[in-house]
Coordinates of C-alpha atoms and ligand atoms in Angstrom, one line a residue:
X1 CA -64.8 -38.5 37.1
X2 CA -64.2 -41.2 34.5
X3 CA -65.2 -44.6 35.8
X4 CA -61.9 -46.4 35.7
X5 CA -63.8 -50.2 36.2
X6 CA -67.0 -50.7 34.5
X7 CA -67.7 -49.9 30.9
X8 CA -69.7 -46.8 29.7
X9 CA -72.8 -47.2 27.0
X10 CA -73.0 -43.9 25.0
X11 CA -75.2 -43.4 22.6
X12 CA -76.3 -41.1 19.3
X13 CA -77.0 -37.8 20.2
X14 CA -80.2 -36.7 17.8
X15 CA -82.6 -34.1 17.8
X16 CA -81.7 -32.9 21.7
X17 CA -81.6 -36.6 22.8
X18 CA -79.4 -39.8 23.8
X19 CA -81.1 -42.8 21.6
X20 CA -79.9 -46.5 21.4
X21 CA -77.3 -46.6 23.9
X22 CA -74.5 -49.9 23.3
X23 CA -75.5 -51.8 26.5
X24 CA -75.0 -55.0 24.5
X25 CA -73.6 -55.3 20.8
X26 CA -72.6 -52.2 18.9
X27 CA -68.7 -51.2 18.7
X28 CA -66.5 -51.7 21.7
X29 CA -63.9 -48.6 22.7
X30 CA -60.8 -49.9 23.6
X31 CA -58.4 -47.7 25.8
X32 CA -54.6 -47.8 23.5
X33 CA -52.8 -47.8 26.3
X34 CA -54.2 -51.1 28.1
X35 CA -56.0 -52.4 25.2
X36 CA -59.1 -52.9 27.2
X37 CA -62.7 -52.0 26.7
X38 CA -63.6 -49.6 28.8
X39 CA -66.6 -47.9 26.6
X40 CA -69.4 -49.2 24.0
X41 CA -70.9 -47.1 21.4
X42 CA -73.7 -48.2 18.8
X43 CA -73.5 -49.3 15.7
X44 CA -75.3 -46.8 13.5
X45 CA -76.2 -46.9 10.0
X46 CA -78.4 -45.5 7.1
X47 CA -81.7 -45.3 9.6
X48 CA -79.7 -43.3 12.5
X49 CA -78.3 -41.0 9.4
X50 CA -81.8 -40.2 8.1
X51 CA -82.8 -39.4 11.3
X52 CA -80.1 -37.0 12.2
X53 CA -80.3 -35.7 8.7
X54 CA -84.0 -34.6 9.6
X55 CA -83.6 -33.3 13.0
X56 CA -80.9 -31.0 11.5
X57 CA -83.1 -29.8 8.6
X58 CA -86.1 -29.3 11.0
X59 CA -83.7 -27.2 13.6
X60 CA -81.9 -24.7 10.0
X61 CA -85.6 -24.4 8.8
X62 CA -86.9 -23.9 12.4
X63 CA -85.4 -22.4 15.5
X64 CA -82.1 -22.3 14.6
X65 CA -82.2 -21.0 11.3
X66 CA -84.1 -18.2 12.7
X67 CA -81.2 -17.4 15.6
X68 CA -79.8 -14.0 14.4
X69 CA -76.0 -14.1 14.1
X70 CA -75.2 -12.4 17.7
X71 CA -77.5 -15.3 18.7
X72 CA -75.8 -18.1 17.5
X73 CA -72.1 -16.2 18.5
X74 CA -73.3 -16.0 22.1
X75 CA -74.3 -19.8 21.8
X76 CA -70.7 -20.9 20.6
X77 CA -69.2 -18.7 23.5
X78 CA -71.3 -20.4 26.3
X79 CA -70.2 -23.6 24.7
X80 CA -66.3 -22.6 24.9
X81 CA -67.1 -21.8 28.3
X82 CA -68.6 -25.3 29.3
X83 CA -65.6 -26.8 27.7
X84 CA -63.7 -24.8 30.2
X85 CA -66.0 -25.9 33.6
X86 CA -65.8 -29.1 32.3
X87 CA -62.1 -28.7 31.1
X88 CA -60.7 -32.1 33.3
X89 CA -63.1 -34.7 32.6
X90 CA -63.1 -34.1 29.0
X91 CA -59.2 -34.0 29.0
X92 CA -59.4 -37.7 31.0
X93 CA -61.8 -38.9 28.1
X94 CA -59.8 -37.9 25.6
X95 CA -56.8 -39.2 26.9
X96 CA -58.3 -42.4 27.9
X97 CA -59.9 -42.6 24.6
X98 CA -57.0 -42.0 22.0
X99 CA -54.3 -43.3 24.7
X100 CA -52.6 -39.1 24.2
X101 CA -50.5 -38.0 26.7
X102 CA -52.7 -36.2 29.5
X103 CA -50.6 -32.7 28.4
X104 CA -51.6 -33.5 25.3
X105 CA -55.2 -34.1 25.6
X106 CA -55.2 -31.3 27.7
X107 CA -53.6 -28.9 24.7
X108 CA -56.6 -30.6 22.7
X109 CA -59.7 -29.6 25.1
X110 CA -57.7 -25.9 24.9
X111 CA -57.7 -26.1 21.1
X112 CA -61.2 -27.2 21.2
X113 CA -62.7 -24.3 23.5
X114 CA -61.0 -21.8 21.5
X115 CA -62.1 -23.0 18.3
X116 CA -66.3 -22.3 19.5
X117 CA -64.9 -18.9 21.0
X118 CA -63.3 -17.8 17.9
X119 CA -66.0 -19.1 16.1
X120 CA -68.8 -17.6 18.4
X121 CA -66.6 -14.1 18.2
X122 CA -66.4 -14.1 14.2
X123 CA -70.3 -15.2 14.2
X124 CA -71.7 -11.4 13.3
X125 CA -68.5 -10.0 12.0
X126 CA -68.7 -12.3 8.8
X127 CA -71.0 -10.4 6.1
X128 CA -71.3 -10.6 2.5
X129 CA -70.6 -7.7 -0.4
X130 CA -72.0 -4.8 -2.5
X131 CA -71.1 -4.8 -6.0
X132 CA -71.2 -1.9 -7.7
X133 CA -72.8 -3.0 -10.6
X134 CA -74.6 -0.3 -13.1
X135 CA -76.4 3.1 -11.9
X136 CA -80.1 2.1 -10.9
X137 CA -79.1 -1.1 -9.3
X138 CA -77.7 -2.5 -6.1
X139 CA -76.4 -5.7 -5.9
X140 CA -75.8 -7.5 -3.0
X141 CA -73.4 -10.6 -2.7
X142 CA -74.7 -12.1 0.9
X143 CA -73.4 -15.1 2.6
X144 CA -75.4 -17.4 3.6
X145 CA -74.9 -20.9 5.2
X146 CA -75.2 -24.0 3.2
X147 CA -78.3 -25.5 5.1
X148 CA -77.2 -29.1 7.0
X149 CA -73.7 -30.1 6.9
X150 CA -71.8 -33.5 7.6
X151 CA -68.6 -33.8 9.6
X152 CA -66.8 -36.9 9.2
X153 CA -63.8 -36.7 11.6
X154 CA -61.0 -39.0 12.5
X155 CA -59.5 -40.5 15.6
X156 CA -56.3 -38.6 16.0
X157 CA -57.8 -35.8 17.4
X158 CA -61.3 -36.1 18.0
X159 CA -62.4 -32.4 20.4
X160 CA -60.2 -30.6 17.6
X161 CA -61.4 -31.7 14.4
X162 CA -65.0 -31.5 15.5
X163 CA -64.1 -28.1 17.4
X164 CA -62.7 -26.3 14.0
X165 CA -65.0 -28.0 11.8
X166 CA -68.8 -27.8 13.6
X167 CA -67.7 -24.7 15.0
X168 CA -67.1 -23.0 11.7
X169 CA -70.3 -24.9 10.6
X170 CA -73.0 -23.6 13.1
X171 CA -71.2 -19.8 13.4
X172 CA -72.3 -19.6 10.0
X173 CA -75.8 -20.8 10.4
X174 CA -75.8 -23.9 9.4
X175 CA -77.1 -27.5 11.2
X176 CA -74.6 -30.4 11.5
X177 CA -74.5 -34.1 11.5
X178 CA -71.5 -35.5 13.0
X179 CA -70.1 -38.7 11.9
X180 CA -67.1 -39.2 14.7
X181 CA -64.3 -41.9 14.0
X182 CA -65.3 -45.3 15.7
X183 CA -61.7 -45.7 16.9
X184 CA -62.3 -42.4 19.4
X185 CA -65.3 -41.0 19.3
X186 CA -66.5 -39.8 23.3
X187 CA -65.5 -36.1 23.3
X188 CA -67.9 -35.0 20.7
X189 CA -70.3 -36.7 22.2
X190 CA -69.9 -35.3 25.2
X191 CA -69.7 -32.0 23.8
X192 CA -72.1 -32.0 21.8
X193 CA -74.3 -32.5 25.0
X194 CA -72.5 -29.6 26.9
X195 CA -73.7 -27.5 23.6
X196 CA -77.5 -28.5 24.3
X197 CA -76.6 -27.1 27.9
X198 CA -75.3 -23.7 26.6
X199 CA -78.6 -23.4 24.6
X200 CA -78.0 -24.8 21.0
X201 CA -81.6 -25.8 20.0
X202 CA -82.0 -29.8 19.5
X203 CA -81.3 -30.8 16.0
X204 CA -78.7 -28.0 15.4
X205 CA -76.1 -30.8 16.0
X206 CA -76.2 -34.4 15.9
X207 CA -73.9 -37.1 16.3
X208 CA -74.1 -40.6 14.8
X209 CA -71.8 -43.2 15.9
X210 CA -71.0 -46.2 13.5
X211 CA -68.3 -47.5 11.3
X212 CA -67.2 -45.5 8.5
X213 CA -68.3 -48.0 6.0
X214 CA -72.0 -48.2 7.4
X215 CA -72.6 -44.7 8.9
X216 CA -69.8 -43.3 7.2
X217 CA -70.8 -44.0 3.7
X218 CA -74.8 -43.3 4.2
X219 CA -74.6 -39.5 5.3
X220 CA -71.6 -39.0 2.6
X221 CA -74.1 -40.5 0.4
X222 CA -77.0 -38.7 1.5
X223 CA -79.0 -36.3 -1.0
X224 CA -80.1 -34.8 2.3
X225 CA -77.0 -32.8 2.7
X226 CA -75.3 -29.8 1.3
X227 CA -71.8 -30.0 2.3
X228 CA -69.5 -32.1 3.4
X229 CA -66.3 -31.8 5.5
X230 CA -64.4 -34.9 5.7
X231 CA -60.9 -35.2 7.7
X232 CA -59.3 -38.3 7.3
X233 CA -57.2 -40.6 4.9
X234 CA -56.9 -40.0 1.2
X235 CA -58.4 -43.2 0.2
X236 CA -61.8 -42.9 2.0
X237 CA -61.2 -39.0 0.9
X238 CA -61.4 -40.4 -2.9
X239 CA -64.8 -42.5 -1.6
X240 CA -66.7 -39.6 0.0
X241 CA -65.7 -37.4 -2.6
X242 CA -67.3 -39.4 -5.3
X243 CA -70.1 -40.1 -2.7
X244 CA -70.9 -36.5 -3.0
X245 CA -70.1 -36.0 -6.6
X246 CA -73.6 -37.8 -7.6
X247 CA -75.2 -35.5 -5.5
X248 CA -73.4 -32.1 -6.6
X249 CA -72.5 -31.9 -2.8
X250 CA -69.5 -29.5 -2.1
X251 CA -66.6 -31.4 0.2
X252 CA -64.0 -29.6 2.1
X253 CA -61.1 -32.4 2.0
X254 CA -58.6 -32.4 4.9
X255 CA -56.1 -35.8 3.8
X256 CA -53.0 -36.9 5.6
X257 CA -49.2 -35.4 4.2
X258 CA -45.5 -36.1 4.9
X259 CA -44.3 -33.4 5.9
X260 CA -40.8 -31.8 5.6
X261 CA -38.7 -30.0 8.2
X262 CA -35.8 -28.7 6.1
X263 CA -32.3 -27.7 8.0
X264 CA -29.8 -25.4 6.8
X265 CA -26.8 -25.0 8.1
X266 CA -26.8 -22.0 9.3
X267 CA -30.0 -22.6 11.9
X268 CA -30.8 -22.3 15.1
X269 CA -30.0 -25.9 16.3
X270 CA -30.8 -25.5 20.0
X271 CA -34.5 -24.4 18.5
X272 CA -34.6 -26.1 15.8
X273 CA -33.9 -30.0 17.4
X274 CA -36.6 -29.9 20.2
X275 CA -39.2 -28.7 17.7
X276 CA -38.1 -31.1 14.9
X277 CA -38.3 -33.9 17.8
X278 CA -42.0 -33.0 18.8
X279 CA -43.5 -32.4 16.1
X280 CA -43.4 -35.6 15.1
X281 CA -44.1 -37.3 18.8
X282 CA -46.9 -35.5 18.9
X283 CA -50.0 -37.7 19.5
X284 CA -47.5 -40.8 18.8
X285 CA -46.9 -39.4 15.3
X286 CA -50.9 -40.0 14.0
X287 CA -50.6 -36.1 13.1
X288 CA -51.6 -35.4 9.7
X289 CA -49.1 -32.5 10.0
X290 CA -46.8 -34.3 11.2
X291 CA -43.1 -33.5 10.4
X292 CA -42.2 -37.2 9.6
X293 CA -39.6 -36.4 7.1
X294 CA -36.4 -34.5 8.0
X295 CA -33.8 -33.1 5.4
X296 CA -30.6 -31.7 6.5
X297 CA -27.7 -30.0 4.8
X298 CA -25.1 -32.9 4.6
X299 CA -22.6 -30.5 6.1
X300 CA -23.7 -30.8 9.1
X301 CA -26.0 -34.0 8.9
X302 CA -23.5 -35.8 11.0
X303 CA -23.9 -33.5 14.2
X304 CA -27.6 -33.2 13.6
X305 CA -28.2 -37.2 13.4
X306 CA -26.1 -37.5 16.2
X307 CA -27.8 -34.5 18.4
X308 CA -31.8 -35.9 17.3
X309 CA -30.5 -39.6 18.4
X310 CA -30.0 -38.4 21.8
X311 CA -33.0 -36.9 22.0
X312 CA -35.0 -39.9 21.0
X313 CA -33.1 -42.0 22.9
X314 CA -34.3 -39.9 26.1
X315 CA -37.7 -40.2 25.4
X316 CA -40.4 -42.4 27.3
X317 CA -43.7 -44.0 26.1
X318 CA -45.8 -44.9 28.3
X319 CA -50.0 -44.4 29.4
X320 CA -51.7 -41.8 28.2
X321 CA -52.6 -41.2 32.0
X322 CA -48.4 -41.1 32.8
X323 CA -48.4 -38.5 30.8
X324 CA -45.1 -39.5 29.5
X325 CA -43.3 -38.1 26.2
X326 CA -45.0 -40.4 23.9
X327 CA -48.4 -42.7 24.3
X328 CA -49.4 -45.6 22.5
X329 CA -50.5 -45.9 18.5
X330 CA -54.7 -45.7 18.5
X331 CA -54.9 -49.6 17.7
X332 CA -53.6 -52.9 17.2
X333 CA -54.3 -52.2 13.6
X334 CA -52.5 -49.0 12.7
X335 CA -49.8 -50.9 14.7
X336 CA -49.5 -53.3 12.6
X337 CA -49.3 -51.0 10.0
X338 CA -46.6 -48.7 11.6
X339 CA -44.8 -51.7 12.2
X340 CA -44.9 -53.2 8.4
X341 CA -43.7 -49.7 6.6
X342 CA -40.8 -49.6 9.3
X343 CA -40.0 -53.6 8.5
X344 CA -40.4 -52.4 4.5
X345 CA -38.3 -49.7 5.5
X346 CA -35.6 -51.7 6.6
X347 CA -35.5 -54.3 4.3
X348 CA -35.4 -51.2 1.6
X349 CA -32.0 -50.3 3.4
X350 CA -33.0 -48.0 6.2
X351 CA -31.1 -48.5 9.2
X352 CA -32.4 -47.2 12.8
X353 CA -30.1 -44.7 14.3
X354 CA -32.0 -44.1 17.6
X355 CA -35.4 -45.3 19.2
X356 CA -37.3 -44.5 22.4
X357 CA -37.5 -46.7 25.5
X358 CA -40.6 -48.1 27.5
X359 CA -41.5 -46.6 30.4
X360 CA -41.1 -49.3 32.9
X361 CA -44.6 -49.1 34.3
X362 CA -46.2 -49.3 30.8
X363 CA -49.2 -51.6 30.8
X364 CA -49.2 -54.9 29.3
X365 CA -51.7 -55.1 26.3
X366 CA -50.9 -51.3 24.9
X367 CA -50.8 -50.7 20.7
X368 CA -46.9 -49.1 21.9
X369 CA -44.4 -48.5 19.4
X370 CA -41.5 -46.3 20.5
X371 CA -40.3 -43.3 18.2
X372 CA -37.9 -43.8 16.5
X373 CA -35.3 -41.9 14.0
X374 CA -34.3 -43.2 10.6
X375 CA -31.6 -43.0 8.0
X376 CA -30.1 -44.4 5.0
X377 CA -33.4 -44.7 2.9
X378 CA -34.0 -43.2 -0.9
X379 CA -36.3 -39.9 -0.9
X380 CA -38.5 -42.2 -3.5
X381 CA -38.6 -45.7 -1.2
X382 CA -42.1 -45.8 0.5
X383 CA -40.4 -44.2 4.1
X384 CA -40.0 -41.4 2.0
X385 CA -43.2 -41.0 0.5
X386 CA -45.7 -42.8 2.7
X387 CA -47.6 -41.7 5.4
X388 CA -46.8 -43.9 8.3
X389 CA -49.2 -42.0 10.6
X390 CA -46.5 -43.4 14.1
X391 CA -43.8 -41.4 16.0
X392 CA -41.1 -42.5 13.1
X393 CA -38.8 -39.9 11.8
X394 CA -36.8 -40.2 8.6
X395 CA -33.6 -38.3 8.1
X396 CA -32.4 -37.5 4.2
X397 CA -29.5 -35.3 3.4
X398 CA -29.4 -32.7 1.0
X399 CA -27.2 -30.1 -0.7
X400 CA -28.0 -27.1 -1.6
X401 CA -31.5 -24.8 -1.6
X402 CA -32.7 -26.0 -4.8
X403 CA -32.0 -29.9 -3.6
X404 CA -33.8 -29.4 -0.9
X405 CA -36.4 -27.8 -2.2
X406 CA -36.3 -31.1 -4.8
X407 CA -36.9 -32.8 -2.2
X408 CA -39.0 -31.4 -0.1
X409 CA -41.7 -31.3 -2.7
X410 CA -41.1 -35.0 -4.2
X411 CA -43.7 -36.7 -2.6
X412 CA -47.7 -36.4 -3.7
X413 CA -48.5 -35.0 -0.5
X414 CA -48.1 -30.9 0.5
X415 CA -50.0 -30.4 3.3
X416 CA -47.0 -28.5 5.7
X417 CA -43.5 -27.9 6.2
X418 CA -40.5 -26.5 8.3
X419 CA -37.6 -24.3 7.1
X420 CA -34.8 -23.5 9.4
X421 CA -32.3 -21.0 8.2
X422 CA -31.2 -17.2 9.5
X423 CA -30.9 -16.3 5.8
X424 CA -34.2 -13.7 5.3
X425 CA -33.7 -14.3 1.7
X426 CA -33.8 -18.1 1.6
X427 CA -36.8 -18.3 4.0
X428 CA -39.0 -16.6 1.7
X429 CA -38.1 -18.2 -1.6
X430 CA -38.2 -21.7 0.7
X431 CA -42.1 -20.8 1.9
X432 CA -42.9 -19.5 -1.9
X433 CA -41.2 -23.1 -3.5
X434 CA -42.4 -25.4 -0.9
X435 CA -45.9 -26.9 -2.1
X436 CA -47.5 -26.7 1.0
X437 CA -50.8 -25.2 2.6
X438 CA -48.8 -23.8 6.0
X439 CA -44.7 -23.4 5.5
X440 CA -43.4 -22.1 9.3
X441 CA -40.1 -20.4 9.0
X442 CA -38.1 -21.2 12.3
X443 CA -41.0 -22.7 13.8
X444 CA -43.2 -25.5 13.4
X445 CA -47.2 -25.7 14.5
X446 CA -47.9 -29.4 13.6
X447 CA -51.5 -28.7 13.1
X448 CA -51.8 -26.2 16.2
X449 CA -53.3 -22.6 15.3
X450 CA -56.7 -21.9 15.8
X451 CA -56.5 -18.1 13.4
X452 CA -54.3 -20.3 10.9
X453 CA -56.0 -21.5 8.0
X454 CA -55.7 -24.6 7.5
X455 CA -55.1 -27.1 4.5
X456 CA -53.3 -29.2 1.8
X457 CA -52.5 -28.6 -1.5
X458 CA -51.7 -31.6 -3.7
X459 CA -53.0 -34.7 -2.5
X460 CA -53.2 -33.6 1.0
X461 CA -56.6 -32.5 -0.4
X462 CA -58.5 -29.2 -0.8
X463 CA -60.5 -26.5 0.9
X464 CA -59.6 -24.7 4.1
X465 CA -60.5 -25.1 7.9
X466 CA -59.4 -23.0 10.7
X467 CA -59.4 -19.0 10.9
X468 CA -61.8 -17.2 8.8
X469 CA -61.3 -19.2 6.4
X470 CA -63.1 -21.9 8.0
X471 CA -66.2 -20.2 8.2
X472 CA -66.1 -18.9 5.0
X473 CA -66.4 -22.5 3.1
X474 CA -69.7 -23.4 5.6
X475 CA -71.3 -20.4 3.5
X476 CA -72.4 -20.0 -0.2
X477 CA -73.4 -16.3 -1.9
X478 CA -76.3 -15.6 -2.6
X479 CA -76.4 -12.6 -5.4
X480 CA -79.6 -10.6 -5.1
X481 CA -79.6 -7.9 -7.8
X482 CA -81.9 -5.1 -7.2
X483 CA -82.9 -2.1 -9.5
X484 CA -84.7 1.0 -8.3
X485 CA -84.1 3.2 -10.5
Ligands
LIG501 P1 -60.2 -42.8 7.8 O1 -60.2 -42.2 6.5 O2 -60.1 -44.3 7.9 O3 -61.4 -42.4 8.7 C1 -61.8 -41.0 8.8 C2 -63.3 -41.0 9.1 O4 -64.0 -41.5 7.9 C3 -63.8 -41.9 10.2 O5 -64.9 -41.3 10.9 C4 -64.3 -43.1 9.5 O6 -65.3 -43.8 10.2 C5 -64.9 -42.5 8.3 N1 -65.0 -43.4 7.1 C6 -64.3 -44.5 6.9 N2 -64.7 -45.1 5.7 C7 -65.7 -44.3 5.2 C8 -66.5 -44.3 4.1 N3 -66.4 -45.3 3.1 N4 -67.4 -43.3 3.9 C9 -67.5 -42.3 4.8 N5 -66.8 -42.2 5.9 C10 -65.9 -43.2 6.1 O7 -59.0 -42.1 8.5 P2 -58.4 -42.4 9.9 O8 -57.7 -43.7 9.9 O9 -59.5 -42.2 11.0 O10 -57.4 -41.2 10.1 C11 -56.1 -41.2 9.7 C12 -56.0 -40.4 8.4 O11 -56.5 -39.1 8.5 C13 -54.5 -40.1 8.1 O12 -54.3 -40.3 6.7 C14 -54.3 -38.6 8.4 O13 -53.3 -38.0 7.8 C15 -55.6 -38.1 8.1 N6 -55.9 -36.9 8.9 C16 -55.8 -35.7 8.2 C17 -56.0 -34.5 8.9 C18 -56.0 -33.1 8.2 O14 -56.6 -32.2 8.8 N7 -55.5 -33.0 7.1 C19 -56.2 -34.5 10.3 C20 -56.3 -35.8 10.9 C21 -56.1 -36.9 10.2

């Protein structure tokens, strides 16, 4: 069980082992929902990365590296497993840790176990090519895994990000160095230690904590490295893509998006509205899937405004641990910034139709900000075209396919959308306009979807996760051509 009192000194894990726990100094973990430290990590840097960047190369040239596929698969399963035995303390942690919903946190630890199972599965099914290439000769495109890998993952979903991205990474072969957010950062930790328990050999996975600028920056930076998957906001996307531009270091970019759900009026309202409603609730809004714009066919805008207000004016925020409809933003600092592109929003002539209420036991000291629905702003004013990354839904008619197909795509972002419509026809030329990596017809997964893959197009950045797909980009070919005559 989580100790509810005291506060917890983790540590890195490298090369098998827990170094430098945060007794004193390093970064303090606040819990969102009190705003209390309740956990202390250390403050890594260039040394800890170096380190970690070792132990991995040691464990891809060493024991791991010499792991047949089956080998590795069966490591990933046991690992899923674990997650499972060990399914309610790390659903506490990550609660506690982001301030999610406990049903939430729960749907993450789910995600997570099923990203090393799929991953373990797919571990000897993924193979490489012949190539018919001239009579004497066989050539043989094999796929082979890049060597050591960094993950730099956000807060907003800590178990996930690390599940789909190291778990795609070490399928394959390869070793990882994990660079968690410093905002939430316990889970992969504490899986990561569960792996060593299901057999991973030490060094096949390491975790640095630190700040993105310190830590961050040296393993993005690191010639040490040969590939880089980095989830998190476009700006430090731009940084540790240029980071790994000097040293001709492939990057997998997963960046944030505004994404539209787009009703006609001829949908499913009674589906469509609780989806709509969730999927940008979810986690408090800090989804980078999630569906923060909404555009309905003026015909019936009216009755759908009027149908979403009562739904956000039924919902509750409260403690993560109340496990209420919404919990609080990560920080006082993406609070403040949720707050300022709602005040800019206003001022731009945006006028709040409906907002969420506090629960009445909601601690004192929690980064809360109550969902909250939005109309009467311009496509092109920033509420239409910024990420706010909170539970803040924006409402913009429209009138006609092709206008809302104008808009949907009128932002820089296109990383998923909605359509909700009964007309086969209009679905399909919706998902083939809509500049987007995932379009759901009549559904919406906000980032959910383990066989999915999984990415943005535009500025919502480049390279797939999830599914095969995943695994694929943790791999290079190799060509060997061979002539026998
Ligand atoms: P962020 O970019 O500030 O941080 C992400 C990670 O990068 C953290 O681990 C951080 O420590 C590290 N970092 C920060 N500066 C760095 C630097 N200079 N060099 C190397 N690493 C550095 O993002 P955030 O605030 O943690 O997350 C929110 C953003 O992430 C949103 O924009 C959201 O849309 C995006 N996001 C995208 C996806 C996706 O899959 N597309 C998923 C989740 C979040």
């Amino acid at each position: 069980m989580l100790d509810q009192t005291s506060v917890t000194a983790y540590g890195h894990l490298i090369n098998g082992e827990t170094i430098d726990r945060a007794t004193a100094g390093g970064i303090d973990v606040l819990d969102p929902s009190t705003g209390k430290v309740f956990a202390r990590i250390p403050r890594g840097g260039a040394a800890e990365v170096d380190r970690a960047i070792d132990a991995a190369r040691s464990a891809f040239e060493g024991e791991w590296g010499a792991k047949s596929a089956l080998e590795r698969g069966r490591i990933l399963m046991k690992i899923s497993a674990l997650i499972i035995e060990n399914f309610e303390e790390l659903a506490a942690l990550e609660s506690r840790d982001t301030g999610k919903p406990m049903k939430q946190a729960r749907a993450d630890i789910t995600a997570t176990a099923r990203y090393f199972e799929y991953y373990g599965s797919a571990a000897d099914k993924h193979h490489g090519e012949t190539i018919p290439y001239s009579k004497g000769m066989t050539v043989l495109a094999l796929r082979v895994p890049h060597g050591v890998t960094a993950h730099i993952i956000p807060w907003n979903y800590p178990s996930q990000i690390y599940g789909r991205s190291v778990g795609g990474a070490l399928a394959a072969g390869n070793a990882c160095v994990v660079k968690p957010a410093e905002d939430a950062c316990l889970t992969p930790l504490r899986i990561s230690e569960l792996a060593l328990e299901a057999g991973l050999p030490a060094g096949a996975l390491n975790v640095v904590c630190g700040l993105g600028t310190e830590a961050g920056a040296a393993l993005a930076a690191h010639p040490g490295i040969n590939h880089i998957s980095f989830t998190g906001s476009p700006q430090t996307g731009t940084a540790v893509a240029k980071a790994a531009a000097e040293n001709h270091v492939q990057v997998t970019l997963e960046l944030g998006g505004k994404s539209p759900q787009v009703i006609f009026a001829d949908a499913d309202l009674d589906e469509a509205l609780p989806v709509i409603v969730n999927a940008i609730i979810q986690n408090a809004g800090q989804t980078c899937a999630a569906g923060s714009r909404v555009l309905i066919e003026r015909s019936i805008y009216d009755e759908v405004l009027a149908r979403l207000s009562e739904r956000f004016s039924a919902l509750k925020v409260g403690a993560g641990v109340d496990d209420l409809d919404c919990g609080p933003i990560i920080s006082a600092k993406q609070l403040e910034r949720v707050t300022s592109l709602v005040d800019a929003a206003l001022a731009d002539g945006a006028k709040v139709v409906a907002s969420a209420s506090m629960a009445e036991n909601a601690p004192e000291g929690g980064f809360f900000y109550p969902p909250m629905l939005l109309d009467g702003a311009a496509p092109e004013s920033r509420i239409g075209q910024d990420e706010v990354f909170g539970p803040v839904l924006a409402a913009f008619p429209f009138d006609d396919e092709k206008d809302a197909i104008r808009i949907a795509n009128a932002t820089p972002y296109g990383l998923t959308a909605s359509v909700w419509t009964r007309d086969g026809g209009r679905q399909m030329r919706c998902a083939n306009a809509i500049e987007a990596g995932q379009v759901f017809v009549n559904n919406y997964g906000a980032g959910g979807g383990i066989e999915l893959p999984f990415g943005g197009m535009k500025r919502s950045g480049y390279g797939r996760e999830k599914a095969f797909e995943g695994m694929i980009s943790f791999t290079t070919i190799k060509t060997v051509v061979l002539k026998h005559g």
